[in-house]
Amino acid sequence: MIESNIKAKLSFSDGTPDIELPIYKGTQGPDVIDIRKLYGQTGKFTYDPGFLSTASCSSKITFIDGDKGELLYRGYPIEELATKCDFLEVCQLLINGELPNQKQNGEFQDMVMHHTMVHEQMQFFLRGFRRDAHPMAVLTGLIGAMAAFYHDEIDYGDPKAREIAQIRLIAKMPTLVAMSYKYSIGQPFMYPDNSLSYTANFMRMMFATPCEPYKVNPVLVRALDRIFILHADHEQNASTSTVRLAGSSGTNPFAAISAGIACLWGPAHGGANEACLEMLTSIQASGGVEKIGEFITQVKDKNSNVRLMGFGHRVYKNFDPRAKLMRETCHEVLKELGLENDPLFKLAMTLEKIALEDDYFVGRKLYPNVDFYSGIVQRALGIPTEMFTCIFALARTVGWIAQWEEMITDSEYKIGRPRQLFAGASPRAVPPISERK
């Protein structure tokens, strides 16, 4: 970042002397006012619940322009990455800062695909969970437990130790996600097949059984690979900020990623595509396409609790650039599987058309986001609803890793310590128990 010639001047009406604060410019996006010395000079904090106007760090990884509907990984538009690269290429871009050449890509892919197995004892750890436990609860525990199973490289001040941890997380996450699914439905675990691609291997571990060979469908593999790419990173969202905050204490990366998974599990964050599919299923159960008009009326009613899920986004004020790609993928998958006339898909397309033409939604810039389509695609692939957030976590792991690595190697890195506006009781004496009300 570059310090601007312009300064921010802060004035007070209580007699506190005026102060000047430096302003920094990034390569893109808004300038930032550096308030690090604010408390030392004035004895005052800033107040920003939800961090809506606060840059918590300097980062070179992902840039979002919500007004333009733009998402860049290391400067590359998401539209190009999702159509020209596979997921492991994007992993290398996020972690290393550049797209790999052919030799680098081959070496990285080989390293990842030969670290896909997990310690055999993790099966016994997994069996300690109830079979009806939510897969995200299981996955949170499994990733946290990796620190117990893989503690041979614990000096994360050593770049080599960090690299080993990164490879282990990227390589083993699909295996652990698939294991949590297989365990929940009572099927035997499928060991990785390193002759397959990263995403094909994951699909085989999810859906194959020892009874018969698994047939790889390249159209479906590419669709899931694209979902991974589109969800790989998304700037300083809640789970990424959680990973950074947890990691700032110096904890091991497995614990930090486990914290990110726990945060992602929240319905306001990673559960959006699940909520969207539940909305569509509910409309379908109440009467299908013919009931959309009634549903839209309820959405517009301020006194109603009915919400239009999968439309609009907190960051993107116009359109979500991932949504167009996911829409194309949705059509490709349903055509490949012969599901173009699937009632739920027809319902979704009708709802999309009505919402895009309705002045109420257009005026509020409530356009379909990536979650509107990704849930339909995952359902068509055979992924159950309760596994949607696990798929999200699998994809986002590389973004968390890249953000953790960037924080650890930042010269300005400090343990996170937010402050507060205290609104509780003033100092008071403890009364004898006989005098307490």
Coordinates of N, CA and C in Angstrom, one line a residue, residues 76-257:
Y76 N -6.8 -11.8 -11.6 CA -7.5 -12.5 -12.7 C -9.0 -12.6 -12.5
P77 N -9.8 -12.2 -13.5 CA -11.3 -12.3 -13.3 C -11.7 -13.7 -13.1
I78 N -12.7 -13.9 -12.2 CA -13.2 -15.2 -11.9 C -13.8 -15.9 -13.1
E79 N -14.4 -15.1 -14.0 CA -15.0 -15.6 -15.2 C -13.9 -16.4 -16.1
E80 N -12.7 -15.8 -16.2 CA -11.6 -16.5 -16.9 C -11.1 -17.7 -16.2
L81 N -10.9 -17.6 -14.9 CA -10.3 -18.7 -14.2 C -11.2 -19.9 -14.2
A82 N -12.5 -19.6 -14.1 CA -13.5 -20.7 -14.0 C -13.7 -21.5 -15.3
T83 N -13.3 -20.8 -16.4 CA -13.4 -21.4 -17.7 C -12.1 -21.9 -18.3
K84 N -11.0 -21.4 -17.8 CA -9.7 -21.8 -18.4 C -8.8 -22.6 -17.5
C85 N -9.1 -22.7 -16.2 CA -8.2 -23.4 -15.3 C -9.0 -24.5 -14.5
D86 N -8.3 -25.4 -13.9 CA -8.9 -26.3 -13.0 C -8.7 -25.9 -11.6
F87 N -9.3 -26.5 -10.6 CA -9.2 -26.1 -9.2 C -7.8 -26.1 -8.7
L88 N -7.0 -27.1 -9.0 CA -5.7 -27.1 -8.4 C -4.8 -26.0 -9.0
E89 N -5.0 -25.6 -10.2 CA -4.3 -24.4 -10.7 C -4.7 -23.2 -10.0
V90 N -6.0 -23.0 -9.6 CA -6.4 -21.9 -8.9 C -5.8 -21.9 -7.4
C91 N -5.7 -23.1 -6.9 CA -5.1 -23.3 -5.6 C -3.7 -22.7 -5.6
Q92 N -2.9 -23.0 -6.6 CA -1.5 -22.6 -6.7 C -1.5 -21.0 -6.9
L93 N -2.5 -20.5 -7.7 CA -2.5 -19.1 -7.8 C -2.8 -18.4 -6.5
L94 N -3.8 -18.9 -5.7 CA -4.1 -18.2 -4.5 C -3.0 -18.3 -3.5
I95 N -2.3 -19.4 -3.4 CA -1.2 -19.6 -2.4 C 0.1 -18.9 -2.9
N96 N 0.5 -19.1 -4.1 CA 1.8 -18.6 -4.6 C 1.7 -17.2 -5.2
G97 N 0.6 -16.8 -5.7 CA 0.5 -15.5 -6.3 C 0.5 -15.4 -7.8
E98 N 0.9 -16.6 -8.4 CA 0.9 -16.6 -9.9 C 0.4 -18.0 -10.3
L99 N -0.2 -18.0 -11.6 CA -0.6 -19.2 -12.2 C 0.6 -20.1 -12.5
P100 N 0.5 -21.4 -12.3 CA 1.7 -22.3 -12.5 C 1.9 -22.5 -14.0
N101 N 3.2 -22.7 -14.3 CA 3.5 -23.2 -15.7 C 3.3 -24.7 -15.7
Q102 N 3.5 -25.3 -16.8 CA 3.2 -26.8 -17.0 C 4.0 -27.6 -16.0
K103 N 5.3 -27.3 -15.8 CA 6.1 -28.1 -14.9 C 5.7 -27.9 -13.5
Q104 N 5.5 -26.7 -13.1 CA 5.0 -26.4 -11.7 C 3.7 -27.1 -11.4
N105 N 2.8 -27.0 -12.4 CA 1.5 -27.6 -12.2 C 1.5 -29.1 -12.0
G106 N 2.4 -29.7 -12.9 CA 2.5 -31.2 -12.8 C 3.1 -31.6 -11.4
E107 N 4.1 -30.9 -10.9 CA 4.7 -31.2 -9.6 C 3.7 -31.0 -8.5
F108 N 2.9 -29.9 -8.5 CA 1.9 -29.6 -7.5 C 0.8 -30.7 -7.5
Q109 N 0.3 -31.0 -8.7 CA -0.8 -31.9 -8.8 C -0.3 -33.3 -8.2
D110 N 0.9 -33.7 -8.6 CA 1.5 -34.9 -8.1 C 1.6 -35.0 -6.6
M111 N 2.1 -33.9 -6.1 CA 2.2 -33.8 -4.6 C 0.9 -33.9 -3.9
V112 N -0.1 -33.2 -4.4 CA -1.4 -33.2 -3.8 C -2.0 -34.6 -3.9
M113 N -2.0 -35.2 -5.0 CA -2.6 -36.5 -5.3 C -2.0 -37.6 -4.5
H114 N -0.7 -37.4 -4.1 CA -0.1 -38.5 -3.3 C -0.1 -38.2 -1.8
H115 N -0.9 -37.3 -1.4 CA -1.1 -37.0 0.0 C -2.6 -37.1 0.4
T116 N -3.4 -37.8 -0.5 CA -4.8 -37.8 -0.3 C -5.3 -38.8 0.8
M117 N -4.5 -39.8 1.1 CA -4.9 -40.7 2.2 C -4.8 -40.0 3.6
V118 N -5.6 -40.4 4.5 CA -5.5 -39.9 5.9 C -5.1 -41.1 6.8
H119 N -4.5 -40.7 7.9 CA -4.1 -41.7 8.9 C -5.2 -42.6 9.2
E120 N -4.9 -43.9 9.2 CA -5.9 -44.9 9.4 C -6.7 -44.8 10.7
Q121 N -6.0 -44.3 11.7 CA -6.7 -44.1 13.0 C -7.8 -43.1 13.0
M122 N -7.8 -42.2 12.0 CA -8.8 -41.2 11.9 C -10.2 -41.9 11.7
Q123 N -10.2 -43.1 11.1 CA -11.4 -43.8 11.0 C -12.0 -44.1 12.4
F124 N -11.2 -44.5 13.3 CA -11.7 -44.8 14.7 C -12.1 -43.5 15.4
F125 N -11.4 -42.4 15.1 CA -11.8 -41.1 15.7 C -13.2 -40.8 15.1
L126 N -13.4 -40.9 13.8 CA -14.7 -40.6 13.2 C -15.8 -41.5 13.8
R127 N -15.6 -42.7 14.1 CA -16.6 -43.6 14.6 C -17.1 -43.2 16.0
G128 N -16.4 -42.2 16.6 CA -16.8 -41.7 17.9 C -18.0 -40.8 17.8
F129 N -18.3 -40.3 16.6 CA -19.5 -39.5 16.4 C -20.7 -40.3 16.2
R130 N -21.9 -39.8 16.6 CA -23.1 -40.4 16.2 C -23.3 -40.4 14.7
R131 N -24.0 -41.4 14.2 CA -24.2 -41.4 12.7 C -25.1 -40.4 12.2
D132 N -26.0 -39.9 13.1 CA -26.9 -38.8 12.7 C -26.4 -37.4 13.0
A133 N -25.1 -37.3 13.3 CA -24.5 -36.0 13.6 C -24.5 -35.2 12.3
H134 N -24.6 -33.9 12.3 CA -24.5 -33.1 11.1 C -23.1 -33.2 10.6
P135 N -22.9 -33.4 9.2 CA -21.6 -33.5 8.7 C -20.7 -32.4 9.0
M136 N -21.2 -31.2 9.1 CA -20.3 -30.0 9.4 C -19.8 -30.2 10.9
A137 N -20.5 -30.7 11.8 CA -20.0 -30.9 13.1 C -18.9 -32.0 13.1
V138 N -19.1 -33.0 12.3 CA -18.1 -34.0 12.1 C -16.8 -33.5 11.5
L139 N -17.0 -32.7 10.4 CA -15.9 -32.1 9.7 C -15.1 -31.2 10.6
T140 N -15.8 -30.4 11.4 CA -15.0 -29.5 12.3 C -14.1 -30.2 13.2
G141 N -14.6 -31.4 13.7 CA -13.8 -32.2 14.6 C -12.7 -32.9 13.9
L142 N -12.9 -33.4 12.7 CA -11.9 -34.1 12.0 C -10.7 -33.2 11.6
I143 N -11.0 -32.0 11.2 CA -10.0 -31.0 10.8 C -9.2 -30.6 12.0
G144 N -9.9 -30.3 13.1 CA -9.2 -29.9 14.3 C -8.3 -31.1 14.8
A145 N -8.7 -32.3 14.6 CA -8.0 -33.5 15.0 C -6.7 -33.7 14.2
M146 N -6.6 -33.1 13.0 CA -5.4 -33.3 12.2 C -4.2 -32.8 12.9
A147 N -4.3 -31.9 13.9 CA -3.2 -31.4 14.6 C -2.6 -32.5 15.5
A148 N -3.5 -33.5 15.9 CA -3.1 -34.6 16.7 C -2.5 -35.7 15.9
F149 N -3.0 -35.8 14.7 CA -2.5 -36.9 13.8 C -1.3 -36.5 13.0
Y150 N -1.1 -35.3 12.7 CA 0.0 -34.8 11.9 C 0.7 -33.7 12.6
H151 N 1.4 -34.1 13.7 CA 2.1 -33.1 14.5 C 3.7 -33.2 14.3
D152 N 4.1 -33.8 13.2 CA 5.5 -33.9 13.0 C 6.2 -32.6 12.6
E153 N 5.4 -31.8 12.0 CA 5.9 -30.5 11.6 C 5.1 -29.4 12.3
I154 N 5.7 -28.9 13.4 CA 4.9 -28.0 14.2 C 5.5 -26.6 14.3
D155 N 6.6 -26.4 13.7 CA 7.2 -25.0 13.7 C 6.7 -24.2 12.5
Y156 N 5.6 -23.5 12.7 CA 5.0 -22.9 11.5 C 5.6 -21.6 11.2
G157 N 6.7 -21.3 11.9 CA 7.6 -20.2 11.5 C 8.5 -20.6 10.4
D158 N 8.6 -21.9 10.1 CA 9.4 -22.5 9.1 C 8.5 -22.6 7.8
P159 N 8.9 -22.0 6.7 CA 8.2 -22.0 5.5 C 7.9 -23.5 5.0
K160 N 8.8 -24.4 5.2 CA 8.7 -25.8 4.8 C 7.5 -26.4 5.6
A161 N 7.5 -26.2 6.9 CA 6.4 -26.7 7.7 C 5.1 -26.2 7.3
R162 N 5.0 -24.9 6.9 CA 3.7 -24.4 6.4 C 3.3 -25.0 5.1
E163 N 4.3 -25.2 4.2 CA 4.0 -25.8 2.9 C 3.4 -27.2 3.1
I164 N 4.0 -28.0 4.0 CA 3.5 -29.4 4.3 C 2.1 -29.3 4.8
A165 N 1.8 -28.4 5.8 CA 0.5 -28.3 6.3 C -0.5 -27.9 5.2
Q166 N -0.1 -27.0 4.3 CA -1.0 -26.6 3.3 C -1.4 -27.7 2.3
I167 N -0.4 -28.5 1.9 CA -0.6 -29.6 1.1 C -1.5 -30.7 1.7
R168 N -1.2 -30.9 3.0 CA -2.0 -31.9 3.7 C -3.5 -31.5 3.8
L169 N -3.7 -30.2 4.0 CA -5.1 -29.7 4.1 C -5.8 -29.8 2.7
I170 N -5.2 -29.4 1.7 CA -5.8 -29.4 0.4 C -6.0 -30.8 -0.1
A171 N -5.0 -31.7 0.2 CA -5.1 -33.1 -0.3 C -6.1 -33.9 0.5
K172 N -6.2 -33.7 1.8 CA -6.9 -34.6 2.7 C -8.4 -34.1 2.9
M173 N -8.6 -32.9 2.6 CA -10.0 -32.4 2.9 C -11.1 -33.2 2.1
P174 N -10.8 -33.4 0.8 CA -11.9 -34.2 0.0 C -12.1 -35.6 0.7
T175 N -11.0 -36.2 1.1 CA -11.1 -37.6 1.7 C -11.9 -37.5 3.0
L176 N -11.7 -36.5 3.8 CA -12.4 -36.3 5.1 C -13.9 -36.0 4.9
V177 N -14.1 -35.1 3.9 CA -15.5 -34.8 3.6 C -16.3 -36.0 3.1
A178 N -15.7 -36.8 2.2 CA -16.3 -38.0 1.7 C -16.5 -39.0 2.9
M179 N -15.5 -39.1 3.7 CA -15.6 -40.0 4.9 C -16.8 -39.6 5.8
S180 N -17.0 -38.3 6.0 CA -18.1 -37.9 6.9 C -19.4 -38.2 6.3
Y181 N -19.5 -38.2 4.9 CA -20.7 -38.5 4.2 C -21.0 -40.0 4.3
K182 N -20.0 -40.8 3.9 CA -20.1 -42.3 3.9 C -20.5 -42.8 5.3
Y183 N -19.9 -42.2 6.3 CA -20.2 -42.6 7.7 C -21.7 -42.3 8.0
S184 N -22.2 -41.2 7.6 CA -23.6 -40.8 7.9 C -24.6 -41.7 7.3
I185 N -24.3 -42.3 6.1 CA -25.2 -43.2 5.4 C -24.9 -44.7 5.6
G186 N -23.9 -45.0 6.4 CA -23.6 -46.3 6.7 C -22.9 -47.1 5.6
Q187 N -22.3 -46.4 4.7 CA -21.5 -47.1 3.6 C -20.1 -47.2 3.9
P188 N -19.3 -48.2 3.4 CA -17.9 -48.3 3.6 C -17.1 -47.1 3.0
F189 N -16.0 -46.7 3.7 CA -15.2 -45.6 3.1 C -14.5 -46.1 1.9
M190 N -14.4 -45.2 0.9 CA -13.6 -45.5 -0.3 C -12.3 -44.8 -0.2
Y191 N -11.2 -45.6 -0.4 CA -9.9 -45.0 -0.4 C -9.7 -44.2 -1.7
P192 N -8.8 -43.2 -1.6 CA -8.5 -42.4 -2.8 C -8.0 -43.2 -4.0
D193 N -8.2 -42.7 -5.2 CA -7.6 -43.3 -6.4 C -6.8 -42.2 -7.0
N194 N -5.5 -42.2 -6.8 CA -4.6 -41.1 -7.2 C -4.4 -41.1 -8.8
S195 N -5.0 -42.0 -9.5 CA -5.0 -41.9 -11.0 C -6.0 -40.9 -11.5
L196 N -6.9 -40.5 -10.6 CA -8.0 -39.6 -11.1 C -7.6 -38.2 -10.7
S197 N -8.3 -37.2 -11.3 CA -8.1 -35.8 -11.0 C -8.6 -35.6 -9.6
Y198 N -8.3 -34.4 -9.1 CA -8.7 -34.0 -7.7 C -10.2 -34.1 -7.5
T199 N -10.9 -33.5 -8.4 CA -12.4 -33.5 -8.3 C -13.0 -34.8 -8.6
A200 N -12.5 -35.5 -9.6 CA -13.0 -36.9 -10.0 C -12.8 -37.8 -8.8
N201 N -11.6 -37.7 -8.2 CA -11.3 -38.6 -7.1 C -12.3 -38.3 -5.9
F202 N -12.6 -37.1 -5.7 CA -13.6 -36.7 -4.6 C -14.9 -37.3 -4.9
M203 N -15.4 -37.2 -6.2 CA -16.7 -37.7 -6.5 C -16.8 -39.2 -6.4
R204 N -15.7 -39.9 -6.7 CA -15.6 -41.3 -6.6 C -15.7 -41.7 -5.1
M205 N -14.9 -41.0 -4.2 CA -15.0 -41.3 -2.8 C -16.4 -41.1 -2.2
M206 N -17.1 -40.1 -2.8 CA -18.4 -39.8 -2.3 C -19.5 -40.8 -2.8
F207 N -19.4 -41.3 -4.0 CA -20.5 -42.0 -4.6 C -20.2 -43.4 -5.0
A208 N -19.0 -43.8 -5.0 CA -18.6 -45.2 -5.4 C -18.9 -46.2 -4.2
T209 N -19.0 -47.4 -4.5 CA -19.1 -48.5 -3.5 C -18.1 -49.6 -4.0
P210 N -17.7 -50.5 -3.1 CA -16.8 -51.6 -3.5 C -17.5 -52.6 -4.4
C211 N -18.8 -52.4 -4.6 CA -19.6 -53.4 -5.4 C -19.4 -53.4 -6.9
E212 N -19.0 -52.2 -7.4 CA -18.9 -52.1 -8.8 C -18.0 -50.9 -9.2
P213 N -17.5 -50.9 -10.4 CA -16.6 -49.8 -10.8 C -17.3 -48.5 -10.9
Y214 N -16.6 -47.4 -10.6 CA -17.2 -46.1 -10.7 C -16.9 -45.4 -12.0
K215 N -17.9 -45.0 -12.7 CA -17.7 -44.3 -14.0 C -17.6 -42.8 -13.9
V216 N -16.5 -42.3 -14.3 CA -16.3 -40.8 -14.2 C -17.0 -40.1 -15.4
N217 N -17.8 -39.1 -15.1 CA -18.5 -38.3 -16.1 C -17.8 -37.0 -16.1
P218 N -17.1 -36.7 -17.2 CA -16.3 -35.4 -17.3 C -17.2 -34.2 -17.2
V219 N -18.4 -34.2 -17.6 CA -19.3 -33.0 -17.5 C -19.6 -32.7 -16.1
L220 N -19.9 -33.8 -15.3 CA -20.2 -33.6 -13.9 C -19.0 -33.2 -13.1
V221 N -17.9 -33.8 -13.4 CA -16.6 -33.5 -12.7 C -16.3 -32.0 -13.0
R222 N -16.4 -31.5 -14.2 CA -16.1 -30.2 -14.5 C -17.1 -29.2 -13.8
A223 N -18.3 -29.6 -13.6 CA -19.3 -28.8 -12.9 C -18.9 -28.6 -11.5
L224 N -18.5 -29.7 -10.8 CA -18.1 -29.6 -9.4 C -16.8 -28.9 -9.3
D225 N -15.9 -29.1 -10.2 CA -14.6 -28.3 -10.2 C -14.9 -26.8 -10.3
R226 N -15.9 -26.5 -11.1 CA -16.2 -25.0 -11.2 C -16.8 -24.5 -9.9
I227 N -17.6 -25.3 -9.3 CA -18.1 -24.9 -7.9 C -17.0 -24.6 -7.0
F228 N -16.0 -25.5 -7.0 CA -14.8 -25.3 -6.1 C -14.1 -24.0 -6.4
I229 N -13.9 -23.7 -7.7 CA -13.2 -22.5 -8.1 C -14.0 -21.2 -7.7
L230 N -15.3 -21.2 -7.9 CA -16.1 -20.1 -7.6 C -16.2 -19.8 -6.1
H231 N -16.0 -20.8 -5.3 CA -16.1 -20.6 -3.8 C -14.7 -20.6 -3.2
A232 N -13.6 -20.6 -3.9 CA -12.3 -20.8 -3.3 C -11.9 -19.6 -2.4
D233 N -12.3 -18.4 -2.7 CA -11.9 -17.3 -1.8 C -12.9 -16.2 -2.0
H234 N -13.1 -15.4 -1.0 CA -14.0 -14.2 -1.2 C -13.7 -13.1 -0.2
E235 N -12.4 -12.7 -0.2 CA -12.0 -11.6 0.6 C -12.1 -11.8 2.1
Q236 N -12.4 -10.8 2.9 CA -12.4 -10.9 4.3 C -13.8 -11.2 4.8
N237 N -14.4 -12.3 4.4 CA -15.7 -12.7 4.9 C -15.6 -13.2 6.3
A238 N -16.7 -13.6 6.9 CA -16.7 -14.0 8.3 C -15.8 -15.2 8.6
S239 N -15.9 -16.2 7.8 CA -15.0 -17.4 8.1 C -13.5 -17.1 7.9
T240 N -13.2 -16.3 6.8 CA -11.8 -16.0 6.5 C -11.3 -15.1 7.7
S241 N -12.1 -14.2 8.1 CA -11.7 -13.3 9.2 C -11.5 -14.1 10.5
T242 N -12.3 -15.2 10.7 CA -12.2 -16.1 11.8 C -10.8 -16.8 11.7
V243 N -10.5 -17.3 10.5 CA -9.2 -18.1 10.4 C -8.1 -17.1 10.7
R244 N -8.1 -15.9 10.2 CA -7.1 -14.9 10.5 C -7.0 -14.6 12.0
L245 N -8.1 -14.4 12.6 CA -8.1 -14.1 14.0 C -7.6 -15.3 14.8
A246 N -8.0 -16.5 14.5 CA -7.6 -17.6 15.3 C -6.1 -17.8 15.0
G247 N -5.7 -17.7 13.7 CA -4.3 -17.9 13.4 C -3.4 -16.9 13.9
S248 N -3.9 -15.7 14.2 CA -3.0 -14.6 14.7 C -2.4 -14.9 16.1
S249 N -3.0 -15.9 16.8 CA -2.5 -16.3 18.1 C -1.3 -17.2 18.0
G250 N -1.0 -17.6 16.7 CA 0.1 -18.6 16.5 C -0.4 -20.0 16.6
T251 N -1.7 -20.3 16.7 CA -2.2 -21.6 16.7 C -1.8 -22.4 15.4
N252 N -1.9 -23.7 15.5 CA -1.6 -24.4 14.2 C -2.7 -24.2 13.2
P253 N -2.3 -24.4 11.9 CA -3.3 -24.1 10.8 C -4.5 -25.0 10.9
F254 N -4.4 -26.2 11.4 CA -5.5 -27.1 11.4 C -6.6 -26.6 12.4
A255 N -6.1 -26.0 13.5 CA -7.1 -25.4 14.5 C -7.7 -24.2 13.9
A256 N -6.9 -23.4 13.1 CA -7.4 -22.1 12.5 C -8.5 -22.5 11.5
I257 N -8.2 -23.5 10.6 CA -9.1 -23.9 9.6 C -10.4 -24.5 10.2

